[in-house]
Short mmCIF file of C-alpha atoms and ligand atoms in Angstrom, two decimals:
data_model
loop_
_atom_site.label_atom_id
_atom_site.label_comp_id
_atom_site.label_asym_id
_atom_site.label_seq_id
_atom_site.Cartn_x
_atom_site.Cartn_y
_atom_site.Cartn_z
CA MET X 1 130.24 153.51 153.46
CA LYS X 2 128.98 153.91 149.97
CA ILE X 3 126.08 151.48 150.41
CA GLY X 4 123.43 152.17 153.05
CA LYS X 5 119.90 153.16 153.92
CA ASP X 6 120.61 156.83 154.62
CA VAL X 7 117.90 158.76 152.77
CA VAL X 8 119.11 162.11 154.12
CA LYS X 9 122.59 161.48 152.76
CA ALA X 10 121.14 160.40 149.40
CA ALA X 11 119.13 163.63 149.22
CA ARG X 12 122.21 165.70 150.06
CA VAL X 13 124.27 164.02 147.32
CA LEU X 14 121.51 164.54 144.74
CA LYS X 15 121.01 168.21 145.65
CA ALA X 16 124.75 168.73 145.15
CA GLY X 17 124.57 167.27 141.61
CA GLY X 18 125.85 163.77 142.45
CA LEU X 19 124.77 160.29 141.36
CA VAL X 20 122.82 157.95 143.65
CA ALA X 21 121.69 154.41 142.84
CA ILE X 22 118.09 154.05 144.02
CA PRO X 23 116.05 150.94 144.74
CA THR X 24 112.74 150.55 142.94
CA GLU X 25 110.33 147.64 142.79
CA THR X 26 111.44 146.90 139.20
CA VAL X 27 115.24 147.28 139.11
CA TYR X 28 117.79 149.66 140.66
CA GLY X 29 118.05 153.05 138.96
CA LEU X 30 121.06 155.35 138.52
CA ALA X 31 119.62 158.69 139.59
CA ALA X 32 120.48 162.37 139.26
CA ASN X 33 118.58 165.65 139.51
CA ALA X 34 116.65 165.71 136.21
CA PHE X 35 116.71 169.52 136.19
CA ASP X 36 120.51 169.70 136.45
CA PRO X 37 121.78 168.88 132.91
CA GLN X 38 125.36 168.51 134.11
CA ALA X 39 124.35 165.94 136.71
CA VAL X 40 122.38 164.06 134.02
CA VAL X 41 125.47 163.97 131.77
CA GLY X 42 127.09 162.02 134.63
CA ILE X 43 124.47 159.27 134.22
CA TYR X 44 125.25 158.80 130.52
CA GLU X 45 128.98 158.74 131.27
CA ALA X 46 128.70 156.24 134.10
CA LYS X 47 126.55 153.87 132.05
CA GLN X 48 128.41 154.52 128.79
CA ARG X 49 124.99 154.95 127.30
CA PRO X 50 124.45 156.67 123.93
CA SER X 51 122.94 160.09 124.49
CA PHE X 52 120.17 159.57 121.94
CA ASN X 53 118.56 157.48 124.61
CA PRO X 54 115.98 159.25 126.79
CA LEU X 55 115.63 158.77 130.56
CA ILE X 56 112.61 158.20 132.79
CA MET X 57 111.83 160.89 135.40
CA HIS X 58 110.82 159.54 138.81
CA THR X 59 108.73 161.41 141.34
CA ASP X 60 106.45 160.76 144.33
CA SER X 61 103.44 162.83 143.38
CA LEU X 62 101.02 163.52 140.56
CA THR X 63 100.83 167.14 141.72
CA LYS X 64 104.54 167.68 141.10
CA LEU X 65 104.36 165.74 137.85
CA ARG X 66 101.59 167.93 136.43
CA THR X 67 103.92 170.93 136.56
CA TRP X 68 106.38 169.16 134.22
CA VAL X 69 104.04 167.88 131.48
CA GLU X 70 101.82 169.77 129.04
CA GLU X 71 98.85 167.54 129.68
CA LEU X 72 97.76 164.36 131.37
CA PRO X 73 95.21 162.78 128.99
CA PRO X 74 92.21 161.22 130.82
CA LEU X 75 93.39 157.70 130.02
CA ALA X 76 96.90 158.46 131.33
CA ASN X 77 95.33 159.80 134.50
CA ALA X 78 93.22 156.64 134.86
CA LEU X 79 96.30 154.42 134.46
CA ALA X 80 98.27 156.57 136.92
CA GLU X 81 95.46 156.37 139.50
CA ARG X 82 95.27 152.61 139.13
CA PHE X 83 98.94 151.63 138.94
CA TRP X 84 101.06 154.28 140.70
CA PRO X 85 103.14 153.86 142.74
CA GLY X 86 104.11 150.91 140.55
CA PRO X 87 105.93 149.50 137.53
CA LEU X 88 104.31 151.66 134.85
CA THR X 89 105.99 154.43 132.84
CA LEU X 90 103.90 156.91 130.84
CA LEU X 91 105.28 158.92 127.91
CA LEU X 92 103.67 162.37 128.13
CA PRO X 93 104.17 165.67 126.27
CA ARG X 94 106.85 167.56 128.18
CA LYS X 95 106.99 171.20 129.16
CA THR X 96 110.09 173.04 127.95
CA LEU X 97 111.47 173.16 131.50
CA VAL X 98 112.35 169.46 131.15
CA PRO X 99 115.93 169.52 129.80
CA ASP X 100 116.65 168.12 126.32
CA ILE X 101 119.27 165.82 127.78
CA VAL X 102 116.57 163.96 129.72
CA THR X 103 114.31 163.34 126.70
CA ALA X 104 117.13 163.17 124.12
CA GLY X 105 115.34 166.06 122.42
CA LEU X 106 112.08 164.09 122.00
CA PRO X 107 108.78 165.91 122.57
CA ARG X 108 107.63 163.43 125.22
CA VAL X 109 109.08 162.61 128.62
CA GLY X 110 108.84 159.24 130.39
CA VAL X 111 107.51 159.55 133.96
CA ARG X 112 106.73 157.18 136.78
CA ILE X 113 106.07 156.97 140.52
CA PRO X 114 108.04 153.95 141.75
CA GLN X 115 106.95 151.67 144.59
CA ASN X 116 109.73 151.47 147.14
CA PRO X 117 109.50 152.96 150.65
CA LEU X 118 113.09 154.28 150.79
CA THR X 119 112.94 155.84 147.34
CA LEU X 120 109.49 157.33 147.94
CA SER X 121 110.75 158.88 151.17
CA LEU X 122 113.77 160.25 149.28
CA LEU X 123 111.56 161.69 146.53
CA THR X 124 109.32 163.49 149.03
CA GLN X 125 112.42 165.34 150.25
CA LEU X 126 113.24 166.59 146.75
CA ALA X 127 111.58 169.40 144.81
CA PHE X 128 113.01 168.05 141.56
CA PRO X 129 112.37 164.73 139.77
CA LEU X 130 115.07 162.08 139.49
CA ALA X 131 116.18 161.07 136.01
CA ALA X 132 117.13 157.40 136.27
CA PRO X 133 117.83 154.61 133.82
CA SER X 134 118.51 151.11 135.09
CA ALA X 135 121.84 151.11 136.98
CA ASN X 136 123.76 148.74 134.67
CA PRO X 137 126.40 149.37 132.03
CA PHE X 138 124.61 149.95 128.70
CA GLY X 139 123.25 146.74 127.16
CA TYR X 140 123.98 144.51 130.18
CA ILE X 141 121.51 142.82 132.55
CA SER X 142 119.65 145.23 134.86
CA PRO X 143 120.54 145.17 138.60
CA THR X 144 118.00 143.90 141.12
CA THR X 145 120.16 144.29 144.26
CA ALA X 146 122.46 146.97 145.67
CA GLU X 147 125.36 144.50 145.30
CA HIS X 148 124.73 144.18 141.56
CA VAL X 149 125.11 147.95 141.29
CA ALA X 150 128.23 148.01 143.46
CA GLN X 151 129.89 145.28 141.38
CA GLN X 152 129.58 147.15 138.10
CA LEU X 153 129.16 150.84 138.82
CA GLY X 154 130.50 151.07 142.37
CA GLU X 155 133.36 153.38 141.38
CA LYS X 156 131.09 155.68 139.45
CA VAL X 157 128.25 156.40 141.88
CA ASP X 158 128.45 158.61 144.94
CA TYR X 159 126.03 156.57 147.02
CA ILE X 160 123.96 153.38 146.74
CA LEU X 161 120.68 153.40 148.62
CA ASP X 162 120.07 149.79 149.64
CA GLY X 163 116.39 148.87 149.57
CA GLY X 164 116.92 145.12 149.38
CA PRO X 165 116.15 142.90 146.39
CA ALA X 166 113.66 144.32 143.87
CA GLN X 167 110.17 142.92 144.44
CA VAL X 168 109.03 142.84 140.81
CA GLY X 169 112.40 142.24 139.16
CA ILE X 170 111.62 143.43 135.64
CA GLU X 171 111.57 147.01 134.32
CA SER X 172 108.38 149.03 134.08
CA THR X 173 105.81 148.63 131.34
CA ILE X 174 106.00 151.69 129.05
CA VAL X 175 102.84 153.19 127.54
CA GLY X 176 102.83 156.27 125.30
CA PHE X 177 100.02 158.36 123.90
CA GLU X 178 100.11 159.27 120.21
CA SER X 179 99.01 162.68 118.93
CA ASP X 180 95.52 161.29 118.23
CA GLY X 181 95.35 160.19 121.88
CA SER X 182 95.63 156.44 121.17
CA PRO X 183 97.71 154.43 123.66
CA THR X 184 100.74 152.45 122.47
CA LEU X 185 102.82 149.83 124.27
CA TYR X 186 106.54 150.66 124.01
CA ARG X 187 107.93 148.02 126.36
CA LEU X 188 106.48 144.99 128.10
CA GLY X 189 107.20 145.13 131.81
CA GLY X 190 106.20 144.69 135.41
CA ILE X 191 102.50 145.39 134.92
CA ALA X 192 100.75 142.71 132.91
CA LEU X 193 99.47 143.84 129.54
CA GLU X 194 96.06 142.35 130.34
CA ALA X 195 95.76 144.56 133.43
CA ILE X 196 96.49 147.70 131.43
CA GLU X 197 94.23 146.75 128.54
CA ALA X 198 91.38 146.14 130.99
CA ILE X 199 91.45 149.92 131.50
CA SER X 200 92.77 151.23 128.18
CA GLY X 201 91.31 148.78 125.68
CA PRO X 202 93.66 147.19 123.12
CA LEU X 203 97.07 148.86 122.94
CA LYS X 204 98.93 149.35 119.69
CA ARG X 205 102.22 147.48 119.82
CA PHE X 206 105.52 149.08 119.00
CA THR X 207 107.68 146.48 117.27
CA LEU X 208 111.36 145.91 117.94
CA SER X 209 113.68 147.18 115.27
CA GLU X 210 117.32 147.39 114.31
CA ASN X 211 117.13 151.17 114.19
CA PRO X 212 115.22 151.99 117.32
CA GLN X 213 114.34 155.36 118.72
CA THR X 214 115.17 154.08 122.19
CA SER X 215 117.15 151.32 123.87
CA GLY X 216 113.99 149.61 125.12
CA MET X 217 113.32 148.94 121.45
CA LEU X 218 116.71 147.39 120.75
CA LYS X 219 116.56 143.76 119.73
CA SER X 220 119.68 143.07 121.76
CA HIS X 221 119.65 144.38 125.31
CA TYR X 222 119.65 143.04 128.86
CA ALA X 223 122.23 140.52 127.60
CA PRO X 224 124.78 138.37 129.45
CA ARG X 225 128.33 138.03 128.07
CA VAL X 226 128.08 134.26 127.72
CA ALA X 227 126.15 133.38 124.54
CA LEU X 228 122.53 132.62 125.46
CA HIS X 229 120.42 130.32 123.30
CA LEU X 230 116.67 130.19 123.79
CA GLY X 231 114.36 127.36 122.85
CA ASN X 232 113.29 123.87 123.81
CA LEU X 233 115.87 122.65 126.34
CA GLU X 234 115.95 119.06 125.05
CA GLU X 235 116.60 120.26 121.53
CA LEU X 236 119.20 122.76 122.67
CA ILE X 237 121.04 120.10 124.65
CA ALA X 238 120.96 117.81 121.61
CA GLU X 239 122.59 120.61 119.64
CA PHE X 240 125.08 122.02 122.18
CA GLY X 241 125.72 118.97 124.36
CA THR X 242 125.95 118.74 128.16
CA GLN X 243 129.54 119.99 128.52
CA ASN X 244 130.31 123.66 128.98
CA VAL X 245 126.67 124.64 129.25
CA ALA X 246 124.62 126.31 131.97
CA ILE X 247 120.83 125.93 132.11
CA LEU X 248 118.12 128.48 132.87
CA SER X 249 114.77 126.73 133.17
CA PHE X 250 111.34 127.76 134.39
CA ARG X 251 110.44 125.02 136.90
CA GLU X 252 112.56 121.90 136.62
CA ALA X 253 116.27 121.21 136.56
CA VAL X 254 117.61 119.20 133.62
CA LYS X 255 118.84 115.70 134.49
CA GLY X 256 122.44 114.85 133.71
CA ILE X 257 123.83 118.38 134.20
CA GLU X 258 125.43 119.48 137.43
CA ARG X 259 123.01 121.40 139.65
CA SER X 260 125.49 124.22 140.31
CA LEU X 261 125.34 125.01 136.58
CA GLN X 262 121.55 125.38 136.65
CA ARG X 263 118.98 127.88 137.87
CA GLN X 264 115.22 127.41 138.02
CA LEU X 265 113.24 130.65 137.87
CA SER X 266 110.38 129.26 139.94
CA PRO X 267 110.13 125.61 141.00
CA SER X 268 106.53 126.24 142.08
CA GLY X 269 105.64 127.70 138.69
CA SER X 270 104.92 131.28 139.83
CA LEU X 271 105.50 133.87 137.11
CA ASN X 272 105.95 136.62 139.70
CA GLU X 273 108.71 134.65 141.38
CA ALA X 274 110.26 133.92 137.98
CA ALA X 275 110.37 137.66 137.23
CA GLN X 276 111.97 138.37 140.63
CA ASN X 277 114.69 135.80 139.96
CA LEU X 278 115.32 136.40 136.26
CA PHE X 279 118.11 138.99 136.24
CA ALA X 280 119.96 137.67 139.31
CA SER X 281 119.91 134.15 137.82
CA LEU X 282 121.23 135.40 134.49
CA ARG X 283 124.03 137.24 136.27
CA GLU X 284 124.98 134.14 138.27
CA LEU X 285 125.07 131.94 135.18
CA ASP X 286 127.09 134.60 133.37
CA GLN X 287 129.83 134.22 136.04
CA LEU X 288 130.27 130.49 135.38
CA PRO X 289 133.10 129.08 133.27
CA VAL X 290 130.75 127.83 130.52
CA GLN X 291 130.49 128.52 126.82
CA TYR X 292 126.72 128.68 126.49
CA ILE X 293 123.64 129.47 128.54
CA LEU X 294 120.69 127.38 127.35
CA ALA X 295 117.33 128.83 128.35
CA GLU X 296 113.63 128.18 127.88
CA GLU X 297 110.68 130.56 127.76
CA VAL X 298 108.04 130.73 130.49
CA PRO X 299 104.25 130.55 129.90
CA ALA X 300 103.24 133.52 127.72
CA GLN X 301 100.71 135.17 130.00
CA GLY X 302 100.73 138.06 132.48
CA ILE X 303 104.26 139.10 133.44
CA GLY X 304 105.46 135.98 131.56
CA LEU X 305 105.25 138.03 128.34
CA ALA X 306 107.78 140.50 129.75
CA ILE X 307 110.05 137.70 130.98
CA ASN X 308 110.06 136.14 127.49
CA ASP X 309 110.70 139.55 125.94
CA ARG X 310 113.83 139.96 128.10
CA LEU X 311 115.00 136.41 127.33
CA GLN X 312 114.61 137.05 123.61
CA ARG X 313 116.71 140.18 123.83
CA ALA X 314 119.35 138.36 125.85
CA ARG X 315 119.79 135.92 122.93
CA PHE X 316 123.16 135.65 121.29
CA GLU X 317 121.53 135.76 117.82
CA HIS X 318 120.27 139.25 118.60
CA ARG X 319 123.56 140.58 119.79
CA GLN X 320 124.67 143.47 117.64
CA LYS X 321 128.17 144.08 116.43
CA PRO X 322 130.04 146.21 118.95
CA ALA X 323 129.91 149.90 118.05
CA GLU X 324 133.11 151.21 116.49
CA LYS X 325 135.22 153.13 118.90
O1 TXA Z 1 111.54 150.10 135.70
C1 TXA Z 1 112.12 150.97 135.06
O2 TXA Z 1 111.59 151.56 134.11
C2 TXA Z 1 113.56 151.30 135.47
C3 TXA Z 1 113.53 151.89 136.87
C4 TXA Z 1 114.88 152.38 137.31
O3 TXA Z 1 112.58 152.92 136.91
N1 TXA Z 1 114.15 152.20 134.53
C5 TXA Z 1 114.52 151.81 133.29
O4 TXA Z 1 115.13 152.82 132.58
O5 TXA Z 1 114.34 150.69 132.85
P1 TXA Z 1 115.94 152.54 131.24
O6 TXA Z 1 116.49 153.86 130.86
O7 TXA Z 1 116.91 151.46 131.46
O8 TXA Z 1 114.83 152.13 130.22
C6 TXA Z 1 113.84 153.07 129.91
C7 TXA Z 1 113.38 152.93 128.51
C8 TXA Z 1 114.50 153.13 127.52
O9 TXA Z 1 114.37 152.17 126.49
C9 TXA Z 1 114.24 154.51 126.99
O10 TXA Z 1 114.79 154.66 125.73
C10 TXA Z 1 112.72 154.58 127.04
O11 TXA Z 1 112.42 153.95 128.25
N2 TXA Z 1 112.24 155.97 127.13
C11 TXA Z 1 112.45 156.83 128.13
N3 TXA Z 1 111.94 158.04 127.82
C12 TXA Z 1 111.38 157.93 126.60
C13 TXA Z 1 110.73 158.83 125.71
N4 TXA Z 1 110.55 160.11 126.03
N5 TXA Z 1 110.29 158.36 124.52
C14 TXA Z 1 110.50 157.06 124.19
N6 TXA Z 1 111.12 156.16 124.98
C15 TXA Z 1 111.56 156.59 126.15
MG1 MG Z 2 117.87 149.75 131.04
#
């Protein structure tokens, strides 16, 4: 079986240069030995991801991590102590032993200690870090279950470690440190901005652009194939009608549209539950025979900011022209 809970098998595959999908609390990752450039090439190929796009290195210990980075600024250390294991990625100056293919030649490397018992137990068995992007084809919605990975990349991975549905459901928050030591937010994510700023003080914000350094900065990303429109649901329905549409709402279903064409992120109004359900709901709606997905934002606080960020990037208006072959 290609899907299972066999950590020893996963370790064996990774040591031999193979690809293993790993569960994390945010989303599933597509992992390889970060110190084996040929294995890392396999990640880019499987995802069809442009190679200018750097990967996050995952490990289980700060002690190991210190041997791979030039320095851990005091603020980075404070954030690591507070939030690891957890959905936070830090961009730190890399040592030269970190291969160029992992950082796409950039001077910093993204690192994080994920919170998932199976993956932590796997990482303790490995001397090397795991380079892992989200385990989805480039630009598509990130996977939050082993089945999501199997559906899209099943042929291309050697093993899928099944840790159940992701508990957080949205990718890690990314914080980098500039050369003057000031912290910058590169991606909203699973740790609320407020919680980080309580320790770091105000973060500079990196704005989305058409010509990004990294995919997390792409305006269009995490997108379904069906055109998604984001706004006030009543207004969207007035514009697009009730035929051929699917609805993604925060708490309440829309009256007058079949329930099987609708998903509510959290009927009880919990933002954590909404984050857990976001990507699976988008995938389900993307399977329906409809022309449009009409969606609304959630309250803009805590992890709600990251949910709205993902919804904005899933918008049809932000979809870029397909790259020329
Ligand atoms: O929660 C997560 O972060 C998941 C799980 C698997 O850990 N991983 C994930 O990886 O979302 P990925 O590759 O899909 O998104 C990571 C983002 C990308 O936008 C990448 O370009 C950016 O982090 N990134 C990674 N290393 C970087 C670096 N050295 N400098 C700037 N951006 C970096
Ligand atoms: Mg990704």
